[in-house]
Coordinates of C-alpha atoms and ligand atoms in Angstrom, one line a residue:
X30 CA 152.5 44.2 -108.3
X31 CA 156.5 44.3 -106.9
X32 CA 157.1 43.5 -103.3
X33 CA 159.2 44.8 -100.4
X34 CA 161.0 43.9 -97.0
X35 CA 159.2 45.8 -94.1
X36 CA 162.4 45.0 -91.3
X37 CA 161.5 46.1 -87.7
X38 CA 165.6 46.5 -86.4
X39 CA 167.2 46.1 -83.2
X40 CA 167.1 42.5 -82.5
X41 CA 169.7 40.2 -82.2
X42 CA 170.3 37.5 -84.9
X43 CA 170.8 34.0 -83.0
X44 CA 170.0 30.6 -84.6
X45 CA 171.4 28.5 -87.8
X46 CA 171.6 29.6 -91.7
X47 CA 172.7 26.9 -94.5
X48 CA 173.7 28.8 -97.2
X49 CA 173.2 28.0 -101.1
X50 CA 175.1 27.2 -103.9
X51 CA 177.4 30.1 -105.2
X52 CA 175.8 32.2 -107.3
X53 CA 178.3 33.2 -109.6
X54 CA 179.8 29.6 -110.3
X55 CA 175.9 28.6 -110.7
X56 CA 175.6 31.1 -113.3
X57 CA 178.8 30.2 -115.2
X58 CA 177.9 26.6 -115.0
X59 CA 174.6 26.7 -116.5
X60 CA 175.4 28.2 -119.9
X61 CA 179.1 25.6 -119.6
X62 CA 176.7 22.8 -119.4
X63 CA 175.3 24.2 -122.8
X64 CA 179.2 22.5 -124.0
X65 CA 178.4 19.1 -122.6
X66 CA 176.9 17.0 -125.7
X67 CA 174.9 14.2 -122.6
X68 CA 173.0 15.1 -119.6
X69 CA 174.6 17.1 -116.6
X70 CA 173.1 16.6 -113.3
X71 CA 174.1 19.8 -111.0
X72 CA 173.6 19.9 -107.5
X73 CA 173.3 22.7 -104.9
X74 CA 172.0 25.2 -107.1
X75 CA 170.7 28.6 -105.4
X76 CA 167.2 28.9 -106.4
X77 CA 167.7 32.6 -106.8
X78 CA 166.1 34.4 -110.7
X79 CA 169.1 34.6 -111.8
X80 CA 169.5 30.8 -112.3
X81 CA 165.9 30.7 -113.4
X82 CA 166.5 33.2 -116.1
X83 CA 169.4 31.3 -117.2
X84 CA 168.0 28.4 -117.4
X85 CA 165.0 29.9 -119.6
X86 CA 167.9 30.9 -121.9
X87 CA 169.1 27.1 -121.7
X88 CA 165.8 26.2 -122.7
X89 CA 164.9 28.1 -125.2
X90 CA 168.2 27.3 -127.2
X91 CA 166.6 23.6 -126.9
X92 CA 167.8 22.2 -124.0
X93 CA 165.8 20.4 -121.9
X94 CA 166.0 21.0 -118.3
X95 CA 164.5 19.2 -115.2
X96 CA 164.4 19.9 -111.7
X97 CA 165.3 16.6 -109.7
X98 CA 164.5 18.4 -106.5
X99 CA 165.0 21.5 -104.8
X100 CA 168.5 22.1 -106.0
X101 CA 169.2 19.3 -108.3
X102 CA 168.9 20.4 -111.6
X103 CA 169.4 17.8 -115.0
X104 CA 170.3 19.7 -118.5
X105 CA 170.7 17.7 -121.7
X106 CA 172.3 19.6 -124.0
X107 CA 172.6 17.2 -126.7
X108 CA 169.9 18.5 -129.2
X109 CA 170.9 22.7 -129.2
X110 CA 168.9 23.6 -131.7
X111 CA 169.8 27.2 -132.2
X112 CA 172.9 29.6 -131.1
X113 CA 171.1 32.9 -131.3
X114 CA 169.6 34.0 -127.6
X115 CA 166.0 35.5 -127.2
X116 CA 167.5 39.5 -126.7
X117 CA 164.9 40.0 -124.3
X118 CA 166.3 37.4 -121.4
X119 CA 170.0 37.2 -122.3
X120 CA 170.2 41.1 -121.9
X121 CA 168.6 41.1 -118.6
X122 CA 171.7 39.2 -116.2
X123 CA 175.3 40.2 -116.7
X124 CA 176.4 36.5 -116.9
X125 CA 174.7 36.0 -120.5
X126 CA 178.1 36.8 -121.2
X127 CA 179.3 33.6 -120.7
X128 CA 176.9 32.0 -123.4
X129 CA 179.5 33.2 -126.2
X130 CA 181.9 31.1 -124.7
X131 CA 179.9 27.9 -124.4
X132 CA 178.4 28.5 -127.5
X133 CA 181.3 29.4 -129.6
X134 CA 183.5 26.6 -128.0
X135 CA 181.0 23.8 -129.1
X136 CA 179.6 25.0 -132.0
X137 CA 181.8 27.3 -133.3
X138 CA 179.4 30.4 -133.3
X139 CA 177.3 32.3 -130.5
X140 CA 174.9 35.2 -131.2
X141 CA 174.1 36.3 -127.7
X142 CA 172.3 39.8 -126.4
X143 CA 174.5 41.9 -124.7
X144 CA 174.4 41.4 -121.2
X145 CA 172.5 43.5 -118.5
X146 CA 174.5 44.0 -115.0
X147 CA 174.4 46.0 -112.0
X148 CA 175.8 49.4 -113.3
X149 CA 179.0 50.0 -111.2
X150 CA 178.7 53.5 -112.7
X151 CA 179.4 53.0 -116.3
X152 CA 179.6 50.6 -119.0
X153 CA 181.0 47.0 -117.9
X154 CA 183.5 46.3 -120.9
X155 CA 184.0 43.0 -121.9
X156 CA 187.0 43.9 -124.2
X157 CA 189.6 41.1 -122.3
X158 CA 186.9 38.0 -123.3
X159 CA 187.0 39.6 -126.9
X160 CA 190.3 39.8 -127.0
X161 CA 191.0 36.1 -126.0
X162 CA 187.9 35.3 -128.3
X163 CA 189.8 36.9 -131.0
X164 CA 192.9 35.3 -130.3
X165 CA 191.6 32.0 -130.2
X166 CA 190.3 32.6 -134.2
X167 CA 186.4 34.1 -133.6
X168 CA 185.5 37.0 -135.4
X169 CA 183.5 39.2 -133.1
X170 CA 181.4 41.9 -134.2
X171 CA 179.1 43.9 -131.6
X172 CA 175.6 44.4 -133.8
X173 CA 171.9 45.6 -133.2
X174 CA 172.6 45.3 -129.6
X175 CA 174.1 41.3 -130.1
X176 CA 177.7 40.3 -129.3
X177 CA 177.9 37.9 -132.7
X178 CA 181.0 35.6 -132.5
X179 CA 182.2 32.8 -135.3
X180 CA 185.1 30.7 -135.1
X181 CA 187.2 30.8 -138.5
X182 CA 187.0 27.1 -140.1
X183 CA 184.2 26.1 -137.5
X184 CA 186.3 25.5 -134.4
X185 CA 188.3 27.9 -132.3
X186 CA 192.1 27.0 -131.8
X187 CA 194.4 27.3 -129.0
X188 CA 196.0 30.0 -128.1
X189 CA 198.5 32.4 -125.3
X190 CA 196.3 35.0 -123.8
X191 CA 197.5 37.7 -121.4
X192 CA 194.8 39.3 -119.2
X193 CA 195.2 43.2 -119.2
X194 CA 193.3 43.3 -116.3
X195 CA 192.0 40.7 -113.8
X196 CA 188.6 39.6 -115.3
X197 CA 186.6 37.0 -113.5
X198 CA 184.1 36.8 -116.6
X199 CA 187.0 36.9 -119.0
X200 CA 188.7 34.2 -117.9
X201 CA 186.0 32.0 -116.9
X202 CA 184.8 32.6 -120.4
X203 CA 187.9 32.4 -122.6
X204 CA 188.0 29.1 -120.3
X205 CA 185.2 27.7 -121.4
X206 CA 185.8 28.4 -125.0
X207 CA 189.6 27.0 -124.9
X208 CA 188.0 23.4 -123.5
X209 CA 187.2 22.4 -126.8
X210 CA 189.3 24.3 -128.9
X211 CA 191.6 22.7 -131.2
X212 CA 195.0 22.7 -129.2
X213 CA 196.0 23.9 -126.0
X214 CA 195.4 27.5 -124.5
X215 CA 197.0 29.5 -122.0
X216 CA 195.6 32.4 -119.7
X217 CA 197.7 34.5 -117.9
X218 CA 196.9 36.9 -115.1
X219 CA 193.7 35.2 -114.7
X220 CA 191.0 35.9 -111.7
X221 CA 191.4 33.1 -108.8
X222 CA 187.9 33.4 -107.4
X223 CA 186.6 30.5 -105.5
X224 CA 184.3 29.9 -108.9
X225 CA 186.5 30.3 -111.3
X226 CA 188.2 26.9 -109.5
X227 CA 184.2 25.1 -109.5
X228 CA 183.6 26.2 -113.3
X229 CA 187.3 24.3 -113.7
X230 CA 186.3 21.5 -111.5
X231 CA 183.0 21.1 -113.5
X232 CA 184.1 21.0 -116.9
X233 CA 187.0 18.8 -115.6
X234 CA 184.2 16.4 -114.2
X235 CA 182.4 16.4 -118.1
X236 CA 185.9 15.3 -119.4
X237 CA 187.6 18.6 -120.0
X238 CA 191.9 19.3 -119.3
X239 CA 192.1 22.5 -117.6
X240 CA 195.3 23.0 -115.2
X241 CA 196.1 25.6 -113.0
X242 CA 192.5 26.4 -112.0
X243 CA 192.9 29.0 -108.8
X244 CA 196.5 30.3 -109.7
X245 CA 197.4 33.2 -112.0
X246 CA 198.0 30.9 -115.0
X247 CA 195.4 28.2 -116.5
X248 CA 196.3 25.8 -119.0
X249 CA 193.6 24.6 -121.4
X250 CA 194.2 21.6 -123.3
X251 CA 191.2 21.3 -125.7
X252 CA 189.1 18.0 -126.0
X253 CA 187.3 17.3 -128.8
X254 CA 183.8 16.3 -127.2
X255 CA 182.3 16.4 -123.4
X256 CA 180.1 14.2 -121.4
X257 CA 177.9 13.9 -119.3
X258 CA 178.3 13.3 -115.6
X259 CA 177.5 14.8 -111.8
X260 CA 178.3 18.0 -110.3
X261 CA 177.7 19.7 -106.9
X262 CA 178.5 23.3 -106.8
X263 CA 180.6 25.2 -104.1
X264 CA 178.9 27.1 -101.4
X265 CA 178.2 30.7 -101.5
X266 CA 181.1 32.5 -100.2
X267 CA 179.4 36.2 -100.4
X268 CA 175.4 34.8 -99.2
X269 CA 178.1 33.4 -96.1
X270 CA 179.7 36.9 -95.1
X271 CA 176.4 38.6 -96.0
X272 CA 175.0 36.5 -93.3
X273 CA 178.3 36.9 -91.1
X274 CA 178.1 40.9 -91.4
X275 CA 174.1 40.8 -90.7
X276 CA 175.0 39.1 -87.3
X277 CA 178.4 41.5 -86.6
X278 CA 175.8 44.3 -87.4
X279 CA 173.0 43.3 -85.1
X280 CA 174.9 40.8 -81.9
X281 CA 173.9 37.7 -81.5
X282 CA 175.5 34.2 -82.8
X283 CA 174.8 32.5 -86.0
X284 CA 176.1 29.1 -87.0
X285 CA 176.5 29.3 -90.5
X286 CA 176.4 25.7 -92.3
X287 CA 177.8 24.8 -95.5
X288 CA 180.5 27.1 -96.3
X289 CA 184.0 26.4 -97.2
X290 CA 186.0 28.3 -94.2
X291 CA 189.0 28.6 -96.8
X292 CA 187.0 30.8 -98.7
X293 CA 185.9 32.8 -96.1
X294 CA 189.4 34.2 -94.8
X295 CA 189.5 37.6 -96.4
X296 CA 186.2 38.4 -95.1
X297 CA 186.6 36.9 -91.4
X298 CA 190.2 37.9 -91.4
X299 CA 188.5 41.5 -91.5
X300 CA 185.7 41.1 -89.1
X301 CA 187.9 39.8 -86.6
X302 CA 189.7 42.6 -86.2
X303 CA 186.1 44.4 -85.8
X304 CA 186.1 42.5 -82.7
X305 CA 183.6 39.7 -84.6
X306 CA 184.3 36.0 -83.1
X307 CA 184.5 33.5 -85.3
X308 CA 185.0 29.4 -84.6
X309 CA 185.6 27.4 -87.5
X310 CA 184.5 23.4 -87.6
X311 CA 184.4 21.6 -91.0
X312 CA 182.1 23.3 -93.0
X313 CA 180.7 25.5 -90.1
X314 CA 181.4 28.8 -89.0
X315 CA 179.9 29.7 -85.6
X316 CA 180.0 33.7 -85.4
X317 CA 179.6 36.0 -82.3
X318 CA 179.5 39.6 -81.4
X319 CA 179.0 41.0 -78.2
X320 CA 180.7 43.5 -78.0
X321 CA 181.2 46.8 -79.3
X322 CA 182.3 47.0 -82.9
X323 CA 185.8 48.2 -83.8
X324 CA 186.8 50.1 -86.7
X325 CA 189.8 48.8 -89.7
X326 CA 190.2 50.3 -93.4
X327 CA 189.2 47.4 -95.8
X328 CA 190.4 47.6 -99.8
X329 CA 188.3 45.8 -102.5
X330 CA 191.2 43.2 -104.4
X331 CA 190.4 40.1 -106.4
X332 CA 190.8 37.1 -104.6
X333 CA 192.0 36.3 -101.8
X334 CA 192.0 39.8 -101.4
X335 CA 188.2 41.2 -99.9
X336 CA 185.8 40.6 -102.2
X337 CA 184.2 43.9 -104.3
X338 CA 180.8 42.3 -103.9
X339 CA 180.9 42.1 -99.8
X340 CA 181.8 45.9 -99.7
X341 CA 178.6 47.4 -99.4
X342 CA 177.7 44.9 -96.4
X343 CA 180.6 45.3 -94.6
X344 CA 180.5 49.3 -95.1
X345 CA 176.6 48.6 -93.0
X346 CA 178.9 47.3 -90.4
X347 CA 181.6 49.8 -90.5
X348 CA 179.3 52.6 -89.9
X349 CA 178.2 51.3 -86.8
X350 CA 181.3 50.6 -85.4
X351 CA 183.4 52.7 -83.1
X352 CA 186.0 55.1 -84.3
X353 CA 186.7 56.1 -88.3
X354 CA 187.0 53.4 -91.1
X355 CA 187.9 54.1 -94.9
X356 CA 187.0 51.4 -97.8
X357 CA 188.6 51.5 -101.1
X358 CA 186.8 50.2 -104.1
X359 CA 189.2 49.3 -106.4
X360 CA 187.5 46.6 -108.5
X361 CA 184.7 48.8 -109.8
X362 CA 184.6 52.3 -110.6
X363 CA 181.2 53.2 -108.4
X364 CA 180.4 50.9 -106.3
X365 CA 178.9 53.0 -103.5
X366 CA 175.3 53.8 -104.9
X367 CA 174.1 52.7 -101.3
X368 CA 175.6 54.9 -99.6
X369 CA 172.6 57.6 -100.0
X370 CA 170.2 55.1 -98.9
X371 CA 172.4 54.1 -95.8
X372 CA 172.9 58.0 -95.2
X373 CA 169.2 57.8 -94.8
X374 CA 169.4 55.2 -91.7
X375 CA 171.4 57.4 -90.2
X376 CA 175.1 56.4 -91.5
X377 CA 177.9 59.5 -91.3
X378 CA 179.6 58.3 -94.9
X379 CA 181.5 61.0 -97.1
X380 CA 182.5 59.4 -100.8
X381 CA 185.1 61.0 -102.9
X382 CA 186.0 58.6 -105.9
X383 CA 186.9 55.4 -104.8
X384 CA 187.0 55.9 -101.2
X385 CA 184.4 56.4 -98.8
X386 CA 185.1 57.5 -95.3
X387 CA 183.0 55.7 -92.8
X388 CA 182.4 57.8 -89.0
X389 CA 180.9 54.8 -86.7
X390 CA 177.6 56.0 -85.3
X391 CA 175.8 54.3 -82.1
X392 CA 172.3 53.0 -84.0
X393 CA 170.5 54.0 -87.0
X394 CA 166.8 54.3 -87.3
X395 CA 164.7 52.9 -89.8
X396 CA 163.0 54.9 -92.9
X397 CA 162.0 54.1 -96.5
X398 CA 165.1 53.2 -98.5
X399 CA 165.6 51.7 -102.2
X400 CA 167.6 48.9 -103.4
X401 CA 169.6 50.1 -105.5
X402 CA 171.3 46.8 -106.7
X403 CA 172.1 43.5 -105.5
X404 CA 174.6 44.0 -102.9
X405 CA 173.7 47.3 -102.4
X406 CA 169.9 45.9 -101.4
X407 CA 171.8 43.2 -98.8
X408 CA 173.7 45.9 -97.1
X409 CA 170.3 47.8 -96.5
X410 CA 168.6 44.9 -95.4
X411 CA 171.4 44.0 -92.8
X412 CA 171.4 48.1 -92.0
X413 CA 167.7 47.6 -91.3
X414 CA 168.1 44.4 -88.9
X415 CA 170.3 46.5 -86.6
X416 CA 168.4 49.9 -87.0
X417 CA 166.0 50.9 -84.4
X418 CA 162.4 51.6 -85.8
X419 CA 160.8 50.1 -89.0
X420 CA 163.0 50.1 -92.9
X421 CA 160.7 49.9 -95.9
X422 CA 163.3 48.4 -98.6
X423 CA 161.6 48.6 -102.4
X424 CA 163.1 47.6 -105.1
X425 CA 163.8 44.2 -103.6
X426 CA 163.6 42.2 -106.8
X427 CA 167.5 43.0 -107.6
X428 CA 168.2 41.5 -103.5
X429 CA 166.0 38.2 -105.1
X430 CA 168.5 37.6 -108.1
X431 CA 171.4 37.0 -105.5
X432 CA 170.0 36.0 -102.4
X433 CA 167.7 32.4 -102.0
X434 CA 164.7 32.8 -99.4
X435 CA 166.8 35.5 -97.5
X436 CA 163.2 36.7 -95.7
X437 CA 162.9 33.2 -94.6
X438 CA 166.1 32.7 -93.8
X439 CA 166.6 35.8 -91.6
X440 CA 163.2 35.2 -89.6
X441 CA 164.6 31.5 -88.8
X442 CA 167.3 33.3 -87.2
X443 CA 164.8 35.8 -85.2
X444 CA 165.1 38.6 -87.8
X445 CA 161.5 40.6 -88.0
X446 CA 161.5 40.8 -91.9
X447 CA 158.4 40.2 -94.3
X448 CA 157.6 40.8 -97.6
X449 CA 154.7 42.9 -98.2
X450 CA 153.1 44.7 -101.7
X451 CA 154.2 47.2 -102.9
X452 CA 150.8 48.2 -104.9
X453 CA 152.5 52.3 -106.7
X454 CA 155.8 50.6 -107.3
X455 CA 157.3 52.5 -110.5
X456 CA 158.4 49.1 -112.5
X457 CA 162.3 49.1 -113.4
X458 CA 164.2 47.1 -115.8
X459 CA 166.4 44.6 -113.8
X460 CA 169.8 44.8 -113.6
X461 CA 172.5 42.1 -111.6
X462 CA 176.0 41.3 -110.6
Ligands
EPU603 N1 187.0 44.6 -117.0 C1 187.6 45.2 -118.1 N2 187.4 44.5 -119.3 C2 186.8 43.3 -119.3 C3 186.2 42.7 -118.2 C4 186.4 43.4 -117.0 O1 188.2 46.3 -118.1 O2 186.7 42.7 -120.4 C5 187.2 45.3 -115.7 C6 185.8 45.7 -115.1 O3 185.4 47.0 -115.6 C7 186.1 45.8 -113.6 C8 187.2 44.7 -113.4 O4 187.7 44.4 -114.7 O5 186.7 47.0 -113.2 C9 186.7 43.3 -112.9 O6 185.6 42.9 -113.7 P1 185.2 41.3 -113.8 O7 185.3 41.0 -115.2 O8 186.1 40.6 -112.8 O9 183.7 41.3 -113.3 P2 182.5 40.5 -113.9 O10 183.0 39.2 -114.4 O11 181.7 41.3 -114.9 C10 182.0 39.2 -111.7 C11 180.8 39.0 -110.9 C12 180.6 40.3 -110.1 C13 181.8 40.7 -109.3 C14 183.1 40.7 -110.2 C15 184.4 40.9 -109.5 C16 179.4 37.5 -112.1 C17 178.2 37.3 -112.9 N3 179.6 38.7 -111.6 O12 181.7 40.3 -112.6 O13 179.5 40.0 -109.2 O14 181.7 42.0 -108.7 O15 183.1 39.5 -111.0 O16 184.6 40.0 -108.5 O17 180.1 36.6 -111.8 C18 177.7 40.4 -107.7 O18 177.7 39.2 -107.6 O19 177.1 41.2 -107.0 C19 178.6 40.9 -108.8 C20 178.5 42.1 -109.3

């Protein structure tokens, strides 16, 4: 039986919400800790599937894994009995990806599934980690549906890579490779994401030499063994402005606790101008709207520019604002598979290619919609909050990769959300960011 959100809209959000570890450092530090020959302790990790799946994967390559509390996990990695992943649960999250280069950086060879992912409207190459893969001395051969990599001589060496394109998985994955590579590796033209900087800052804490972490060049001197040790990982900057754009959509005030305001720039800097007031103190954001919503053009860029995965939440915003807004995707090729569903709130959105041409309307009104991935399912959740009438959102498992306790979240805030059976649900293969 699958499950989904049944929102009665039209309230205003007002209350606190502590947001999680970051999802996509969490799922780039799991398979790195596979590297670590000791016992890792991470802390604030979302409990979100997508970290349960991957730590199924850990698991059954014969790690043993135990949950210290809530979101304190402990991996010892130092009996890997096996390189080969179970096809069935590598191919279901996008981030099995980075298994080759945990794998293939300690042991020299990884035979991993090829990875699911939310389909941005194509294939999602991985051609830039093969490439630095390559150059590093793997051979990598795509087979029966497995990515099968092998280090010439047993151990990767160092190496200069240039980035033909800004890759957050390529470079967090040629990283982890390079840390215990024979030599020293350079990236350039890497991704500067906020987790590209924690996967850095984690490997560094296990006795890795990675420089540069957060700027467009990282140097990788490779170590010939990591250790164990403790590591707490960054806060969520996209669960944050998911919750920041629920409360621009429906008024209110939120204080949002645990968040690194730094991080958090390129999405305020944008929802101020909506007319969205935001106070910053430590590592809390109070945000307010009361007043009516403004439109602003927003462009998708990799960090610091506005990030690709808060574009459909903001567009739920956008279309309720006053006046005409335009977003350009320009991470993805088709990113705006939502936009059908928000159409059926009530949303005035025309898409040609890349750009989708927002016309503000006053409310929308709630009807059956369909996740149709992971921030897609977020945007129509925070379209339902402000819509007037009841939204039926199916499909909810993909929102449940991302997002930790997100119903209980919202109703702590005074959000009317609950999960209820879905008993005819067609069942879907998952796919994921
Ligand atoms: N690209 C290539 N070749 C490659 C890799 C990427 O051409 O080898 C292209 C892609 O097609 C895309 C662009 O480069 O046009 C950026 O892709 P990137 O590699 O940065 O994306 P990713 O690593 O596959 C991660 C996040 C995504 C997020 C993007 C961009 C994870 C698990 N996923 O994907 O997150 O959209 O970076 O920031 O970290 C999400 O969380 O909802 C999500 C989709």
């Amino acid at each position: 039986m699958t499950r989904e959100y049944l929102v009665r809209g039209g309230k205003p959000l007002f209350g606190e919400v502590t947001i999680s570890g970051a999802k996509n450092a969490a799922v780039a530090i799991i398979p790195a800790a596979l590297m670590v020959d000791g016992v890792c302790r991470i802390e604030n990790v979302p409990m979100i599937s997508d970290v349960t799946l991957s730590l199924k994967i850990l698991e059954e390559l014969g790690a043993s894994i135990r949950l210290l509390n809530a979101h304190t996990v402990e991996i010892d990695s130092r009996h890997i009995a096996c390189t080969r992943t179970s096809y069935d649960l590598a191919r279901k999250i996008r981030a099995s990806y980075y298994l080759v280069g945990s794998l293939l950086g300690r042991f020299g060879q990884a035979e991993v599934a090829m990875p699911g992912g939310c389909n941005f409207g194509g294939v999602r190459p991985i051609d830039q980690h093969v490439k630095g893969f390559t150059a590093m001395g793997a051979k990598v051969t795509l087979e029966s549906g497995f990515i099968n990599a092998a280090a010439e001589g047993g151990r990767l060496h160092g190496a200069n890579i240039y980035l033909d394109v800004v890759s957050v998985g390529a470079t967090m994955n040629i990283m982890m490779a390079a840390a215990l590579a024979e030599g020293t590796t350079v990236i350039e033209n890497v991704a500067k994401e906020p987790h590209i900087v924690d996967l850095a800052n984690f490997l560094n804490s296990m006795g890795a030499d990675i420089r540069g972490a957060g700027t467009d060049s990282i140097k990788i001197t490779g170590v010939p063994r990591l250790n164990g040790g403790s590591y707490a990982i960054i806060p969520d900057q996209i669960e944050a402005g998911t919750y920041m754009a629920a409360v621009a959509a429906t008024g209110g005030e939120l204080l949002i606790r645990n968040v690194i305001p730094k991080h958090m720039d390129c999405i305020s800097a944008k929802l101020m101008e909506m007319g969205v007031e935001i106070e910053e103190n430590g590592d809390e954001m109070l945000v307010r709207r009361s007043g009516k919503l403004q439109r602003t053009n927003i462009k998708t860029m990799p960090y610091p520019g506005f990030p690709t995965d808060m574009q459909p939440q903001i567009a739920s915003v956008l279309a309720l604002a006053d006046g005409t807004s335009l977003i350009t995707e320009s991470v993805w090729n088709n990113r705006f598979k939502y936009v059908d569903e928000l159409k059926r709130l009530g949303a005035r959105i025309q898409v040609d290619g890349k750009m989708a041409v927002l016309e503000g309307v006053d409310h929308f009104t709630g009807a059956p919609v369909q996740a149709p991935d992971l921030r897609a399912g977020a945007a129509l959740v925070i379209a339902a909050l402000a819509a007037h009438g009841t939204t039926e959102i199916s499909h909810v498992q993909y929102i449940e990769r991302g997002y930790e306790d997100i119903v209980g979240k919202l109703r702590a805030v005074g959000g009317d959300i609950c999960m209820v059976d879905e008993p005819e649900a067609e069942k879907e293969e998952a796919r994921i960011g």
